[in-house]
PDB file of C-alpha atoms in Angstrom:
ATOM      1  CA  UNK A   1      38.387  28.474 -17.253  1.00  0.00           C
ATOM      2  CA  UNK A   2      35.080  28.264 -19.272  1.00  0.00           C
ATOM      3  CA  UNK A   3      34.806  24.144 -18.858  1.00  0.00           C
ATOM      4  CA  UNK A   4      34.702  24.860 -15.043  1.00  0.00           C
ATOM      5  CA  UNK A   5      31.415  26.332 -15.589  1.00  0.00           C
ATOM      6  CA  UNK A   6      29.929  23.581 -17.476  1.00  0.00           C
ATOM      7  CA  UNK A   7      31.173  20.834 -14.758  1.00  0.00           C
ATOM      8  CA  UNK A   8      28.347  19.097 -12.442  1.00  0.00           C
ATOM      9  CA  UNK A   9      29.073  20.032  -8.958  1.00  0.00           C
ATOM     10  CA  UNK A  10      29.040  17.308  -6.722  1.00  0.00           C
ATOM     11  CA  UNK A  11      25.685  17.177  -4.566  1.00  0.00           C
ATOM     12  CA  UNK A  12      25.942  16.541  -0.712  1.00  0.00           C
ATOM     13  CA  UNK A  13      23.548  13.758  -1.350  1.00  0.00           C
ATOM     14  CA  UNK A  14      24.867  10.192  -1.201  1.00  0.00           C
ATOM     15  CA  UNK A  15      24.751   8.675  -4.782  1.00  0.00           C
ATOM     16  CA  UNK A  16      22.377   5.884  -3.119  1.00  0.00           C
ATOM     17  CA  UNK A  17      19.402   8.380  -2.253  1.00  0.00           C
ATOM     18  CA  UNK A  18      19.792  10.501  -5.729  1.00  0.00           C
ATOM     19  CA  UNK A  19      19.485   6.742  -7.755  1.00  0.00           C
ATOM     20  CA  UNK A  20      16.335   5.850  -5.418  1.00  0.00           C
ATOM     21  CA  UNK A  21      15.062   9.380  -6.073  1.00  0.00           C
ATOM     22  CA  UNK A  22      15.406   8.811  -9.818  1.00  0.00           C
ATOM     23  CA  UNK A  23      13.921   5.692  -9.885  1.00  0.00           C
ATOM     24  CA  UNK A  24      10.898   6.944  -7.857  1.00  0.00           C
ATOM     25  CA  UNK A  25      10.663   9.635 -10.604  1.00  0.00           C
ATOM     26  CA  UNK A  26      10.700   7.113 -13.612  1.00  0.00           C
ATOM     27  CA  UNK A  27       7.758   5.153 -11.686  1.00  0.00           C
ATOM     28  CA  UNK A  28       5.551   8.109 -11.235  1.00  0.00           C
ATOM     29  CA  UNK A  29       6.342   9.136 -14.977  1.00  0.00           C
ATOM     30  CA  UNK A  30       4.815   5.808 -16.198  1.00  0.00           C
ATOM     31  CA  UNK A  31       1.230   4.548 -15.318  1.00  0.00           C
ATOM     32  CA  UNK A  32       2.267   1.141 -15.718  1.00  0.00           C
ATOM     33  CA  UNK A  33       5.380   1.170 -13.877  1.00  0.00           C
ATOM     34  CA  UNK A  34       2.972   2.576 -11.047  1.00  0.00           C
ATOM     35  CA  UNK A  35       0.448  -0.223 -11.661  1.00  0.00           C
ATOM     36  CA  UNK A  36       2.940  -2.886 -11.436  1.00  0.00           C
ATOM     37  CA  UNK A  37       4.416  -1.434  -8.274  1.00  0.00           C
ATOM     38  CA  UNK A  38       1.002  -0.926  -6.436  1.00  0.00           C
ATOM     39  CA  UNK A  39       0.239  -4.906  -7.226  1.00  0.00           C
ATOM     40  CA  UNK A  40       3.599  -5.568  -5.875  1.00  0.00           C
ATOM     41  CA  UNK A  41       3.206  -3.578  -2.357  1.00  0.00           C
ATOM     42  CA  UNK A  42      -0.574  -5.066  -1.938  1.00  0.00           C
ATOM     43  CA  UNK A  43      -1.899  -1.128  -2.159  1.00  0.00           C
ATOM     44  CA  UNK A  44      -4.286   1.076  -4.047  1.00  0.00           C
ATOM     45  CA  UNK A  45      -2.713   3.131  -6.791  1.00  0.00           C
ATOM     46  CA  UNK A  46      -2.820   6.594  -4.552  1.00  0.00           C
ATOM     47  CA  UNK A  47      -1.157   4.729  -1.600  1.00  0.00           C
ATOM     48  CA  UNK A  48       1.794   4.094  -4.055  1.00  0.00           C
ATOM     49  CA  UNK A  49       1.642   6.995  -6.067  1.00  0.00           C
ATOM     50  CA  UNK A  50       1.942   8.676  -1.994  1.00  0.00           C
ATOM     51  CA  UNK A  51       4.981   6.205  -1.392  1.00  0.00           C
ATOM     52  CA  UNK A  52       7.335   7.397  -4.572  1.00  0.00           C
ATOM     53  CA  UNK A  53       6.366  11.141  -3.804  1.00  0.00           C
ATOM     54  CA  UNK A  54       7.747  10.874  -0.302  1.00  0.00           C
ATOM     55  CA  UNK A  55      10.615   9.287  -1.979  1.00  0.00           C
ATOM     56  CA  UNK A  56      11.305  12.219  -4.151  1.00  0.00           C
ATOM     57  CA  UNK A  57      10.701  14.534  -1.463  1.00  0.00           C
ATOM     58  CA  UNK A  58      13.535  13.118   0.525  1.00  0.00           C
ATOM     59  CA  UNK A  59      11.586  11.314   3.382  1.00  0.00           C
ATOM     60  CA  UNK A  60      13.014   8.046   4.479  1.00  0.00           C
ATOM     61  CA  UNK A  61      10.994   4.809   5.043  1.00  0.00           C
ATOM     62  CA  UNK A  62      11.102   5.798   9.232  1.00  0.00           C
ATOM     63  CA  UNK A  63       9.658   9.224   8.222  1.00  0.00           C
ATOM     64  CA  UNK A  64       7.077   7.432   5.980  1.00  0.00           C
ATOM     65  CA  UNK A  65       5.997   4.939   9.208  1.00  0.00           C
ATOM     66  CA  UNK A  66       5.578   7.897  11.140  1.00  0.00           C
ATOM     67  CA  UNK A  67       3.231   9.527   9.384  1.00  0.00           C
ATOM     68  CA  UNK A  68       0.979   6.617   9.716  1.00  0.00           C
ATOM     69  CA  UNK A  69      -2.341   7.775  11.874  1.00  0.00           C
ATOM     70  CA  UNK A  70      -3.491   4.235  12.502  1.00  0.00           C
ATOM     71  CA  UNK A  71      -2.687   0.990  14.351  1.00  0.00           C
ATOM     72  CA  UNK A  72      -2.949  -2.182  12.725  1.00  0.00           C
ATOM     73  CA  UNK A  73      -5.062  -5.046  14.541  1.00  0.00           C
ATOM     74  CA  UNK A  74      -2.924  -8.147  14.478  1.00  0.00           C
ATOM     75  CA  UNK A  75      -5.088 -10.060  17.337  1.00  0.00           C
ATOM     76  CA  UNK A  76      -6.398 -13.300  16.133  1.00  0.00           C
ATOM     77  CA  UNK A  77      -9.439 -13.514  15.135  1.00  0.00           C
ATOM     78  CA  UNK A  78     -11.993 -15.652  16.814  1.00  0.00           C
ATOM     79  CA  UNK A  79     -12.308 -19.306  16.214  1.00  0.00           C
ATOM     80  CA  UNK A  80     -15.516 -21.277  14.266  1.00  0.00           C
ATOM     81  CA  UNK A  81     -15.611 -23.657  17.123  1.00  0.00           C
ATOM     82  CA  UNK A  82     -17.989 -21.691  19.021  1.00  0.00           C
ATOM     83  CA  UNK A  83     -15.900 -19.188  21.044  1.00  0.00           C
ATOM     84  CA  UNK A  84     -17.131 -16.586  19.247  1.00  0.00           C
ATOM     85  CA  UNK A  85     -20.700 -16.953  21.008  1.00  0.00           C
ATOM     86  CA  UNK A  86     -23.593 -16.651  18.323  1.00  0.00           C
ATOM     87  CA  UNK A  87     -21.849 -15.488  15.402  1.00  0.00           C
ATOM     88  CA  UNK A  88     -21.014 -18.628  13.962  1.00  0.00           C
ATOM     89  CA  UNK A  89     -24.486 -19.970  13.906  1.00  0.00           C
ATOM     90  CA  UNK A  90     -25.984 -16.723  12.813  1.00  0.00           C
ATOM     91  CA  UNK A  91     -24.372 -16.625   9.343  1.00  0.00           C
ATOM     92  CA  UNK A  92     -25.787 -20.336   8.452  1.00  0.00           C
ATOM     93  CA  UNK A  93     -29.295 -19.436   9.626  1.00  0.00           C
ATOM     94  CA  UNK A  94     -29.166 -16.572   7.049  1.00  0.00           C
ATOM     95  CA  UNK A  95     -27.994 -18.943   4.491  1.00  0.00           C
ATOM     96  CA  UNK A  96     -31.051 -21.411   5.439  1.00  0.00           C
ATOM     97  CA  UNK A  97     -33.439 -18.103   5.087  1.00  0.00           C
ATOM     98  CA  UNK A  98     -32.428 -17.222   1.685  1.00  0.00           C
ATOM     99  CA  UNK A  99     -32.275 -21.066   0.354  1.00  0.00           C
ATOM    100  CA  UNK A 100     -35.520 -21.406   1.927  1.00  0.00           C
ATOM    101  CA  UNK A 101     -36.924 -18.099  -0.154  1.00  0.00           C
ATOM    102  CA  UNK A 102     -35.495 -18.870  -2.998  1.00  0.00           C
ATOM    103  CA  UNK A 103     -37.209 -22.534  -3.163  1.00  0.00           C
ATOM    104  CA  UNK A 104     -40.280 -21.101  -2.093  1.00  0.00           C
ATOM    105  CA  UNK A 105     -40.403 -18.470  -4.777  1.00  0.00           C
ATOM    106  CA  UNK A 106     -39.395 -20.816  -8.086  1.00  0.00           C
TER     107      UNK A 106
END
């Protein structure tokens, strides 16, 4: 009857969730692992740290996506063929001025 006290009680959480939370805790405990994941996810260290903290807290990817306060603008940028107005030529003028200023000064 004393062995029953030392047996682990089964968790109501699925094994996959427990494994993901344990892996997130290991990543957060290692700066090197956190850095690699940050690079892999194309995020800052703070964003990656928050992601893994959310996993430990039990948030799903859908929960995490619902917390995003901004919208991504995936509309195409204006082309360089002049459809953007004077924006295409103004950059060249600036380069010409800087190159003229550099040659006049030296």
